[in-house]
């Protein structure tokens, strides 16, 4: 399996990134702040207005280093992609599936199965680990209903039915998500998902974690030759990475939600690291964002057992592995798409 | 004779990949996937020395040309010879811009030491076929230069060698036209394969996905 390399997050504004031989140099004015060998990097992600030299962009593209630009608040802006190495044959098959409702549904239902399965186990684990703190009865009802829905999903061949089942499962899961926040409850709470803008700290953290995950997912899909913008469950819409969103379904809970919960429950962050804008949007300050990025990077190095491959891999390779498995399914090597079923 | 469209010419360098593993060849030449690892980076470095098209040395009866582009219309292949040595010989052929008659001998640079399998060999044979077609001559020997032992090995080119390369290229063409990547046949050679990360040959030996899902849902 491929090796997981580091991601360089550049959070300092007014910096400029350039290429020097085989190194990436971070400059402020003319002063060199840091230097990293390019071959140790998997991705470079800048927040704010860091400029990048064309030579460095070219070097990143050639070496498959994913170079992304985000706004200060972590909204995705742009990405540098090199000459397309995608496999036309694979992509054409992807498009054929995408154009076919039944075939799309067969892939999408496995992704949603993965999502429900993982969310169910997040809840089950919490009731087991914190039986004294959590209203287990309440949660049990939700896990049972998620289990029922999963069984129904197996035979669904219509996308609308699939979306309906997914939607009601999401409502159920969200209804108990706040129960999983066990620390700092006075400042971190979850009443429901708010996105544009996030209206509380938990939503601000979730949005940020989803953006990071989406970015990893997009580059994972591209690195296996798939088109991140043509999806099965999420339909085509210009500028929307539909396939990346599809693929994220199964990982949102287990990858991003659990990450956010651990930031709060382990007090990696606290309520002082946020401020509220005039429109009530909640925004992280730079210090908090740095802590979150550091924790995200550390989390990627943690190892887990991949349930289908039965191989220990770092968490950070899960998006790549799932993309690879999807590509194998599309090219006809596997009988179904194997979702990541975590427990 | 079939006339291939120049845009569909296969790369001569693919023959060694093809002989190493058909799937590796297809991943590189059909799917354009390439994973740099130590092996290929070193290979690039080694080639840089030979890859200096402006260099053309003349020493007595010997003319050394580097990075010579070649092709064969008959086989529909194209590539670059690292080095071709032209030796002045009355049995040779005339060369554009040179006086006298010359015999060409391709020299291919290789990393490491001579290998037991013939993947290096076949690439050289393909170069010979190209040069023979372009210069209208016969070539009976060529050389492989190995950087580890730091000298060249003479290779006699036989009719059987040529035939084998022709068959190889036909087979490559067949996959190429169907855009077909053969399935992985995992073997000891996978250990040293630079595309192991992309190919992940073991995935195909896993159990069926439906039984994986069923067993998880029913536990
Ligand atoms: S890993 Fe093995 S099967 Fe796959 S391309 Fe390499 S040599 Fe061929």
Coordinates of C-alpha atoms and ligand atoms in Angstrom, one line a residue:
Chain A
X1 CA 0.0 0.0 0.0
X2 CA 1.0 3.5 -0.7
X3 CA 2.8 5.5 2.0
X4 CA 1.3 8.3 3.9
X5 CA 3.4 11.4 3.8
X6 CA 3.0 14.7 5.6
X7 CA 0.7 17.6 4.8
X8 CA 2.2 21.0 5.1
X9 CA -0.4 23.5 6.3
X10 CA 0.5 27.1 5.8
X11 CA -1.6 29.3 8.1
X12 CA 0.6 32.3 8.3
X13 CA -0.7 35.1 6.0
X14 CA 1.7 37.2 3.9
X15 CA 3.9 34.2 3.1
X16 CA 5.1 33.1 -0.2
X17 CA 6.0 29.6 -1.2
X18 CA 8.7 28.9 -3.8
X19 CA 10.8 26.1 -5.2
X20 CA 14.4 25.8 -4.5
X21 CA 15.9 22.7 -6.0
X22 CA 13.9 19.8 -4.6
X23 CA 12.7 21.9 -1.6
X24 CA 9.7 24.0 -0.9
X25 CA 10.7 27.3 0.8
X26 CA 8.3 29.4 2.9
X27 CA 9.2 33.1 2.7
X28 CA 8.0 36.2 4.3
X29 CA 9.3 39.3 2.5
X30 CA 12.7 38.1 1.5
X31 CA 13.3 36.1 4.6
X32 CA 13.2 32.3 4.5
X33 CA 11.1 31.0 7.3
X34 CA 11.3 27.3 6.6
X35 CA 12.4 24.7 4.0
X36 CA 11.0 21.2 3.4
X37 CA 12.0 18.5 1.0
X38 CA 9.2 18.1 -1.5
X39 CA 9.5 14.3 -1.6
X40 CA 8.4 14.1 2.1
X41 CA 5.1 15.8 1.3
X42 CA 1.8 14.5 0.2
X43 CA -0.1 17.7 0.2
X44 CA 0.3 21.4 0.8
X45 CA -2.6 23.4 2.0
X46 CA -2.5 27.2 2.4
X47 CA -5.0 29.3 4.4
X48 CA -5.2 33.0 3.6
X49 CA -3.4 34.7 0.8
X50 CA -0.1 32.8 0.6
X51 CA 1.2 33.1 -3.0
X52 CA 2.9 30.2 -4.7
X53 CA 5.5 30.5 -7.5
X54 CA 4.6 28.9 -10.8
X55 CA 7.8 26.7 -10.6
X56 CA 6.5 25.3 -7.3
X57 CA 3.1 24.7 -8.7
X58 CA 4.6 22.8 -11.6
X59 CA 6.8 20.7 -9.3
X60 CA 3.8 19.9 -7.1
X61 CA 1.8 18.8 -10.1
X62 CA 4.6 16.7 -11.4
X63 CA 5.2 14.9 -8.1
X64 CA 1.5 14.5 -7.3
X65 CA 1.6 16.7 -4.3
X66 CA -1.9 18.1 -3.8
X67 CA -1.6 21.9 -3.6
X68 CA -4.8 23.6 -2.3
X69 CA -5.7 27.1 -1.5
X70 CA -8.3 27.8 1.3
X71 CA -9.6 31.1 2.7
X72 CA -8.6 32.1 6.2
X73 CA -11.8 30.5 7.5
X74 CA -11.1 27.3 5.7
X75 CA -13.4 27.6 2.7
X76 CA -12.1 25.8 -0.3
X77 CA -10.8 28.2 -3.0
X78 CA -8.8 26.4 -5.6
X79 CA -6.4 23.5 -6.3
X80 CA -3.5 23.0 -8.6
X81 CA -3.8 20.0 -10.8
X82 CA -1.2 18.9 -13.3
X83 CA -1.6 17.2 -16.6
X84 CA -4.4 14.7 -16.4
X85 CA -3.1 11.3 -15.7
X86 CA -6.6 10.0 -15.5
X87 CA -7.5 6.8 -17.3
X88 CA -10.1 7.5 -20.0
X89 CA -11.5 4.0 -20.0
X90 CA -12.1 4.1 -16.3
X91 CA -13.7 7.5 -16.4
X92 CA -16.0 6.6 -19.2
X93 CA -17.3 3.7 -17.2
X94 CA -17.7 6.0 -14.2
X95 CA -19.8 8.3 -16.5
X96 CA -21.9 5.4 -17.7
X97 CA -22.7 4.4 -14.2
X98 CA -23.5 7.9 -13.3
X99 CA -26.0 8.2 -16.2
X100 CA -27.7 5.0 -15.1
X101 CA -30.0 5.4 -12.1
X102 CA -30.0 1.7 -11.1
X103 CA -26.3 1.3 -11.4
X104 CA -25.7 4.5 -9.6
X105 CA -28.0 3.4 -6.8
X106 CA -26.2 0.1 -6.4
X107 CA -23.0 1.9 -5.6
X108 CA -24.6 4.7 -3.6
X109 CA -26.5 2.3 -1.4
X110 CA -23.2 0.7 -0.3
X111 CA -21.8 4.2 0.6
X112 CA -24.9 5.0 2.6
X113 CA -24.8 1.6 4.2
X114 CA -21.3 2.5 5.3
X115 CA -22.5 5.8 6.7
X116 CA -25.3 4.2 8.7
X117 CA -23.2 1.4 9.9
X118 CA -20.4 3.7 11.1
X119 CA -22.8 6.1 12.7
X120 CA -24.5 3.2 14.5
X121 CA -21.2 2.1 15.9
X122 CA -20.2 5.5 17.0
X123 CA -23.3 5.6 19.1
X124 CA -23.0 2.0 20.3
X125 CA -19.4 2.6 21.4
X126 CA -20.4 5.7 23.2
X127 CA -23.1 3.9 25.2
X128 CA -20.6 1.2 26.0
X129 CA -17.7 3.6 27.0
X130 CA -19.8 6.1 28.8
X131 CA -22.8 4.1 30.1
X132 CA -23.0 6.2 33.2
X133 CA -23.0 9.5 31.4
X134 CA -25.2 8.8 28.5
X135 CA -28.9 8.1 28.2
X136 CA -28.5 4.6 26.7
X137 CA -32.2 4.0 26.3
X138 CA -32.6 7.0 24.0
X139 CA -29.6 6.1 22.0
X140 CA -30.5 2.4 21.8
X141 CA -33.7 3.4 19.9
X142 CA -31.6 5.3 17.3
X143 CA -29.1 2.5 16.8
X144 CA -31.9 0.0 16.4
X145 CA -33.6 2.1 13.8
X146 CA -30.3 2.6 12.0
X147 CA -29.9 -1.1 11.9
X148 CA -33.4 -1.6 10.4
X149 CA -32.7 1.0 7.7
X150 CA -29.5 -0.6 6.8
X151 CA -31.3 -3.9 6.0
X152 CA -33.8 -2.0 3.8
X153 CA -30.9 -0.3 1.9
X154 CA -29.5 -3.6 0.6
X155 CA -32.1 -3.9 -2.2
X156 CA -32.8 -0.2 -3.0
X157 CA -32.4 0.6 -6.7
X158 CA -33.9 4.0 -6.8
X159 CA -31.9 7.1 -5.9
X160 CA -34.9 8.9 -4.4
X161 CA -35.8 6.1 -2.1
X162 CA -32.1 6.0 -1.1
X163 CA -32.1 9.7 -0.4
X164 CA -35.3 9.4 1.7
X165 CA -33.8 6.6 3.8
X166 CA -30.6 8.5 4.2
X167 CA -32.4 11.7 5.2
X168 CA -34.4 10.1 7.9
X169 CA -31.4 8.2 9.3
X170 CA -29.5 11.5 9.4
X171 CA -32.3 13.2 11.4
X172 CA -32.1 10.3 13.9
X173 CA -28.4 10.5 14.3
X174 CA -28.3 14.2 14.6
X175 CA -31.0 14.0 17.3
X176 CA -28.6 12.3 19.7
X177 CA -25.3 13.8 18.5
X178 CA -25.4 16.4 21.3
X179 CA -25.4 13.5 23.8
X180 CA -21.9 12.6 22.7
X181 CA -20.5 15.9 23.8
X182 CA -19.3 15.1 27.3
X183 CA -17.1 18.0 28.2
X184 CA -17.4 21.8 28.1
X185 CA -21.1 21.3 27.5
X186 CA -22.0 24.9 28.4
X187 CA -20.1 26.2 25.4
X188 CA -20.2 23.3 22.9
X189 CA -23.7 22.1 21.9
X190 CA -25.4 20.7 18.9
X191 CA -29.0 21.5 18.0
X192 CA -28.8 20.7 14.3
X193 CA -26.6 21.3 11.3
X194 CA -26.1 24.9 10.2
X195 CA -23.7 25.4 7.4
X196 CA -23.7 28.8 5.7
X197 CA -22.7 30.2 8.0
X198 CA -22.1 27.8 10.9
X199 CA -24.0 29.3 13.8
X200 CA -22.4 27.6 16.7
X201 CA -18.9 26.3 17.6
X202 CA -19.7 22.6 17.0
X203 CA -21.0 23.5 13.5
X204 CA -17.9 25.6 12.8
X205 CA -15.7 22.7 13.7
X206 CA -17.7 20.2 11.7
X207 CA -17.7 22.4 8.6
X208 CA -14.0 22.8 8.9
X209 CA -13.4 19.1 9.3
X210 CA -15.7 18.3 6.4
X211 CA -13.7 20.7 4.2
X212 CA -10.5 19.0 5.1
X213 CA -11.9 15.6 4.5
X214 CA -13.5 16.7 1.1
X215 CA -10.1 18.0 0.0
X216 CA -8.4 14.7 0.9
X217 CA -11.2 12.8 -0.8
X218 CA -10.9 14.8 -4.0
X219 CA -7.3 14.3 -4.4
X220 CA -7.6 10.6 -3.5
X221 CA -10.1 10.1 -6.3
X222 CA -8.0 11.9 -8.8
X223 CA -4.9 10.0 -7.9
X224 CA -6.7 6.7 -8.7
X225 CA -7.9 8.2 -12.0
X226 CA -11.5 8.9 -11.2
X227 CA -13.4 12.2 -11.8
X228 CA -14.2 13.7 -8.4
X229 CA -16.9 15.8 -10.0
X230 CA -19.2 13.1 -11.4
X231 CA -21.1 11.4 -8.7
X232 CA -23.7 8.7 -8.2
X233 CA -25.9 9.9 -5.3
X234 CA -25.1 13.6 -5.6
X235 CA -26.0 14.5 -9.1
X236 CA -23.9 16.7 -11.4
X237 CA -23.8 20.3 -10.6
X238 CA -21.1 22.6 -12.0
X239 CA -18.3 23.1 -9.5
X240 CA -19.5 20.5 -7.1
X241 CA -17.3 17.6 -6.4
X242 CA -20.2 15.1 -6.4
X243 CA -18.2 11.9 -6.2
X244 CA -16.1 13.2 -3.4
X245 CA -19.3 14.1 -1.5
X246 CA -20.7 10.6 -2.2
X247 CA -17.5 9.0 -0.9
X248 CA -17.5 11.2 2.1
X249 CA -20.8 9.9 3.3
X250 CA -19.4 6.8 4.9
X251 CA -16.5 8.7 6.4
X252 CA -18.1 11.8 7.7
X253 CA -19.1 10.3 11.0
X254 CA -16.2 8.0 11.7
X255 CA -13.6 10.3 10.4
X256 CA -14.8 13.9 10.9
X257 CA -17.5 13.8 13.6
X258 CA -15.4 11.6 15.9
X259 CA -12.5 14.0 15.3
X260 CA -14.5 17.0 16.3
X261 CA -15.9 15.2 19.4
X262 CA -12.4 14.3 20.5
X263 CA -11.2 17.9 20.2
X264 CA -14.0 19.0 22.5
X265 CA -14.1 16.0 24.9
X266 CA -10.3 16.0 25.3
X267 CA -10.3 19.8 25.6
X268 CA -7.8 20.2 22.8
X269 CA -9.7 23.4 22.1
X270 CA -11.8 25.6 24.3
X271 CA -14.6 28.1 23.9
X272 CA -12.3 31.2 23.9
X273 CA -10.9 30.2 20.6
X274 CA -14.0 31.4 18.7
X275 CA -15.6 34.7 17.8
X276 CA -19.0 35.6 16.5
X277 CA -19.5 37.8 13.4
X278 CA -22.2 40.4 13.0
X279 CA -24.3 37.9 11.0
X280 CA -23.9 35.4 13.9
X281 CA -21.5 33.3 12.0
X282 CA -19.1 31.5 14.4
X283 CA -15.5 31.6 13.4
X284 CA -12.4 29.9 14.8
X285 CA -9.4 32.2 15.6
X286 CA -6.0 31.5 14.1
X287 CA -4.7 29.8 17.2
X288 CA -7.6 27.3 17.3
X289 CA -7.3 26.6 13.6
X290 CA -3.7 25.7 14.1
X291 CA -4.5 23.3 16.9
X292 CA -7.2 21.7 14.8
X293 CA -4.9 21.3 11.9
X294 CA -2.2 19.8 14.1
X295 CA -4.7 17.4 15.6
X296 CA -6.0 16.5 12.1
X297 CA -2.5 15.7 10.9
X298 CA -1.7 13.6 14.0
X299 CA -5.0 11.7 13.6
X300 CA -4.0 10.8 10.0
X301 CA -1.0 8.9 11.4
X302 CA -3.0 6.7 13.8
X303 CA -3.3 3.2 12.5
X304 CA -6.5 1.2 12.0
X305 CA -7.4 -2.2 10.6
X306 CA -9.0 -1.8 7.2
X307 CA -12.1 -4.0 7.6
X308 CA -12.2 -5.3 4.0
X309 CA -8.5 -5.5 3.3
X310 CA -7.6 -6.8 6.7
X311 CA -4.5 -4.7 6.7
X312 CA -3.3 -2.1 9.1
X313 CA -3.2 1.3 7.5
X314 CA -3.0 4.9 8.8
X315 CA -6.3 6.7 9.0
X316 CA -5.0 9.2 6.5
X317 CA -4.9 6.6 3.8
X318 CA -8.6 5.6 4.3
X319 CA -9.8 8.1 1.6
X320 CA -7.2 6.8 -0.8
X321 CA -8.0 3.2 -0.1
X322 CA -11.7 3.7 -0.6
X323 CA -11.0 5.5 -3.8
X324 CA -8.8 2.7 -5.0
X325 CA -11.5 0.1 -4.1
X326 CA -14.1 2.2 -6.0
X327 CA -11.9 2.3 -9.0
X328 CA -11.5 -1.5 -8.8
X329 CA -15.2 -1.9 -8.6
X330 CA -15.8 0.4 -11.6
X331 CA -13.3 -1.5 -13.7
X332 CA -15.0 -4.7 -12.9
X333 CA -12.5 -6.3 -10.6
X334 CA -14.9 -6.5 -7.6
X335 CA -18.5 -7.6 -7.3
X336 CA -19.6 -4.6 -5.3
X337 CA -18.1 -1.4 -3.9
X338 CA -16.8 -2.3 -0.4
X339 CA -17.7 0.5 2.0
X340 CA -15.5 1.2 5.0
X341 CA -17.4 -0.5 7.8
X342 CA -15.8 0.6 11.0
X343 CA -16.5 -0.8 14.4
Chain B
X1 CA 1.8 -4.3 -44.0
X2 CA -0.4 -2.3 -41.8
X3 CA 0.4 1.4 -41.6
X4 CA 0.0 2.7 -38.1
X5 CA -1.0 6.2 -37.4
X6 CA 2.1 7.9 -35.8
X7 CA -0.1 9.0 -32.9
X8 CA -0.7 5.4 -32.1
X9 CA 2.9 4.3 -32.1
X10 CA 3.9 2.3 -29.0
X11 CA 6.8 3.4 -26.9
X12 CA 9.9 1.2 -27.4
X13 CA 10.8 1.5 -23.8
X14 CA 7.5 -0.3 -23.0
X15 CA 8.9 -3.6 -24.2
X16 CA 10.9 -4.1 -21.1
X17 CA 7.9 -3.3 -18.9
X18 CA 5.8 -5.7 -20.9
X19 CA 8.3 -8.5 -20.5
X20 CA 8.5 -7.8 -16.8
X21 CA 4.7 -7.8 -16.3
X22 CA 2.0 -7.2 -18.8
X23 CA -0.1 -5.4 -16.3
X24 CA 2.8 -3.0 -15.4
X25 CA 3.1 -2.1 -19.0
X26 CA -0.6 -1.5 -19.4
X27 CA -0.7 0.7 -16.2
X28 CA 2.2 2.8 -17.6
X29 CA 1.4 2.9 -21.3
X30 CA -2.3 2.6 -21.5
X31 CA -3.4 4.2 -18.2
X32 CA -0.4 6.6 -17.9
X33 CA 0.1 5.9 -14.3
X34 CA 3.6 6.3 -13.0
X35 CA 4.9 6.1 -9.5
X36 CA 8.4 7.5 -8.9
X37 CA 10.4 5.4 -6.6
X38 CA 14.0 5.1 -6.0
X39 CA 14.4 2.7 -8.9
X40 CA 13.0 4.9 -11.5
X41 CA 14.5 8.1 -10.2
X42 CA 17.9 6.5 -10.3
X43 CA 17.1 5.3 -13.8
X44 CA 16.3 8.9 -14.9
X45 CA 19.5 10.1 -13.4
X46 CA 21.5 7.6 -15.3
X47 CA 19.7 8.4 -18.5
X48 CA 20.4 12.1 -18.1
X49 CA 24.1 11.4 -18.9
X50 CA 23.3 9.5 -22.1
X51 CA 20.5 11.9 -22.9
X52 CA 22.4 14.8 -24.5
X53 CA 21.2 15.1 -28.1
X54 CA 23.7 17.8 -29.0
X55 CA 26.5 15.5 -28.3
X56 CA 28.0 13.9 -31.3
X57 CA 31.5 12.7 -30.9
X58 CA 33.8 11.7 -33.6
X59 CA 36.9 9.7 -32.8
X60 CA 38.8 8.2 -35.8
X61 CA 36.6 5.7 -37.3
X62 CA 33.9 6.0 -34.7
X63 CA 31.0 8.3 -34.6
X64 CA 29.0 8.3 -31.3
X65 CA 25.5 9.8 -31.4
X66 CA 23.4 10.2 -28.2
X67 CA 19.7 10.3 -27.7
X68 CA 18.8 9.3 -31.2
X69 CA 15.1 9.2 -32.0
X70 CA 14.1 6.0 -33.9
X71 CA 11.0 4.4 -35.1
X72 CA 9.7 1.4 -37.1
X73 CA 6.7 1.9 -39.4
X74 CA 6.4 -1.8 -39.8
X75 CA 5.9 -2.4 -36.1
X76 CA 4.4 1.0 -35.2
X77 CA 6.9 1.7 -32.4
X78 CA 9.0 4.7 -31.5
X79 CA 11.6 5.6 -29.0
X80 CA 15.0 6.9 -28.3
X81 CA 18.3 5.1 -28.4
X82 CA 20.6 6.1 -25.6
X83 CA 23.7 5.8 -27.7
X84 CA 24.3 4.6 -31.2
X85 CA 27.9 4.0 -32.3
X86 CA 28.6 4.2 -36.0
X87 CA 31.8 2.4 -37.0
X88 CA 33.4 3.0 -40.3
X89 CA 33.3 -0.2 -42.3
X90 CA 33.3 -1.0 -46.0
X91 CA 30.4 -3.4 -45.3
X92 CA 28.3 -0.5 -43.9
X93 CA 25.8 2.0 -45.3
X94 CA 26.2 5.7 -46.2
X95 CA 25.1 8.2 -43.6
X96 CA 23.6 11.6 -44.3
X97 CA 26.3 14.3 -43.9
X98 CA 29.2 11.8 -43.5
X99 CA 31.7 10.4 -45.8
X100 CA 32.3 6.7 -46.1
X101 CA 30.2 3.8 -45.0
X102 CA 29.2 3.0 -41.4
X103 CA 27.8 0.1 -39.4
X104 CA 25.5 1.1 -36.5
X105 CA 25.6 -0.5 -33.0
X106 CA 23.1 0.6 -30.4
X107 CA 24.2 0.8 -26.8
X108 CA 21.5 0.8 -24.1
X109 CA 22.3 2.1 -20.6
X110 CA 21.0 0.0 -17.7
X111 CA 20.9 0.4 -14.0
X112 CA 22.3 -2.4 -11.9
X113 CA 23.9 -5.5 -13.3
X114 CA 23.0 -8.0 -16.1
X115 CA 19.7 -9.7 -15.3
X116 CA 18.8 -13.2 -15.9
X117 CA 15.5 -12.5 -17.7
X118 CA 15.6 -10.9 -21.2
X119 CA 13.6 -7.7 -20.6
X120 CA 16.6 -5.5 -21.2
X121 CA 17.6 -7.6 -24.1
X122 CA 14.2 -7.2 -25.9
X123 CA 14.4 -3.5 -25.8
X124 CA 17.7 -3.6 -27.5
X125 CA 16.4 -5.9 -30.2
X126 CA 13.5 -3.5 -30.8
X127 CA 16.0 -0.7 -31.3
X128 CA 17.9 -2.8 -33.7
X129 CA 14.8 -3.4 -35.7
X130 CA 14.1 0.3 -35.9
X131 CA 17.6 1.2 -36.9
X132 CA 17.7 -1.5 -39.6
X133 CA 14.4 -0.2 -41.0
X134 CA 15.5 3.5 -41.0
X135 CA 19.0 2.9 -42.3
X136 CA 18.2 0.0 -44.6
X137 CA 20.9 -2.2 -43.2
X138 CA 21.5 -5.3 -41.2
X139 CA 22.7 -5.2 -37.6
X140 CA 24.0 -8.4 -35.9
X141 CA 25.1 -7.1 -32.6
X142 CA 24.5 -4.4 -30.0
X143 CA 25.5 -3.7 -26.5
X144 CA 24.0 -3.3 -23.0
X145 CA 26.0 -1.1 -20.7
X146 CA 25.4 -1.8 -16.9
X147 CA 26.4 1.0 -14.5
X148 CA 27.1 -1.4 -11.6
X149 CA 29.7 -3.4 -13.4
X150 CA 30.7 -0.3 -15.4
X151 CA 31.1 -2.0 -18.7
X152 CA 29.2 -3.2 -21.7
X153 CA 28.0 -6.7 -22.6
X154 CA 27.8 -7.7 -26.2
X155 CA 24.5 -9.0 -27.4
X156 CA 24.2 -11.0 -30.6
X157 CA 20.8 -10.4 -32.3
X158 CA 19.3 -13.5 -33.8
X159 CA 16.3 -14.1 -36.0
X160 CA 14.6 -15.8 -33.0
X161 CA 15.1 -12.6 -31.0
X162 CA 13.5 -10.5 -33.7
X163 CA 10.6 -12.8 -34.0
X164 CA 10.0 -12.8 -30.2
X165 CA 10.0 -9.0 -30.2
X166 CA 7.6 -8.9 -33.1
X167 CA 5.2 -11.2 -31.3
X168 CA 5.5 -9.1 -28.1
X169 CA 4.6 -6.0 -29.9
X170 CA 1.7 -7.6 -31.6
X171 CA 0.4 -8.6 -28.2
X172 CA 1.0 -5.1 -26.9
X173 CA -0.9 -3.6 -29.8
X174 CA -3.8 -6.0 -29.1
X175 CA -4.1 -4.7 -25.5
X176 CA -3.6 -1.1 -26.6
X177 CA -6.3 -1.1 -29.2
X178 CA -8.8 -2.6 -26.8
X179 CA -7.6 -0.2 -24.0
X180 CA -7.4 -3.3 -21.9
X181 CA -5.3 -3.6 -18.7
X182 CA -4.7 -7.2 -17.9
X183 CA -5.6 -8.3 -14.4
X184 CA -2.9 -8.7 -11.8
X185 CA -1.1 -12.0 -11.6
X186 CA 0.7 -11.5 -8.3
X187 CA 4.2 -13.1 -8.2
X188 CA 7.7 -12.6 -6.8
X189 CA 8.3 -9.9 -9.3
X190 CA 5.7 -7.7 -7.6
X191 CA 8.2 -7.1 -4.8
X192 CA 10.4 -5.1 -7.0
X193 CA 7.7 -3.5 -9.1
X194 CA 7.6 0.2 -9.0
X195 CA 3.8 0.2 -9.5
X196 CA 3.0 -2.1 -6.6
X197 CA 1.4 0.8 -4.8
X198 CA -0.9 1.6 -7.6
X199 CA -1.6 -2.0 -8.7
X200 CA -2.1 -3.5 -5.2
X201 CA -2.3 -7.0 -6.6
X202 CA -3.5 -8.6 -3.4
X203 CA -6.9 -6.8 -3.5
X204 CA -8.2 -9.3 -6.0
X205 CA -7.5 -12.2 -3.8
X206 CA -9.8 -11.0 -1.1
X207 CA -13.2 -12.5 -0.5
X208 CA -16.3 -11.3 -2.3
X209 CA -17.6 -7.8 -1.3
X210 CA -21.2 -9.0 -0.8
X211 CA -20.2 -11.6 1.7
X212 CA -18.1 -9.0 3.5
X213 CA -21.1 -6.6 3.7
X214 CA -23.6 -9.4 4.7
X215 CA -21.4 -10.7 7.5
X216 CA -20.9 -7.2 8.9
X217 CA -24.6 -6.4 8.8
X218 CA -25.6 -9.6 10.4
X219 CA -23.3 -9.7 13.3
Ligands
LIG1 S1 2.5 -5.3 -8.7 FE1 2.8 -7.2 -9.7 S2 1.0 -7.6 -11.0 FE2 1.0 -5.4 -10.4 S3 2.0 -4.3 -12.0 FE3 3.6 -4.8 -10.6 S4 4.5 -6.7 -11.2 FE4 2.5 -6.5 -12.3

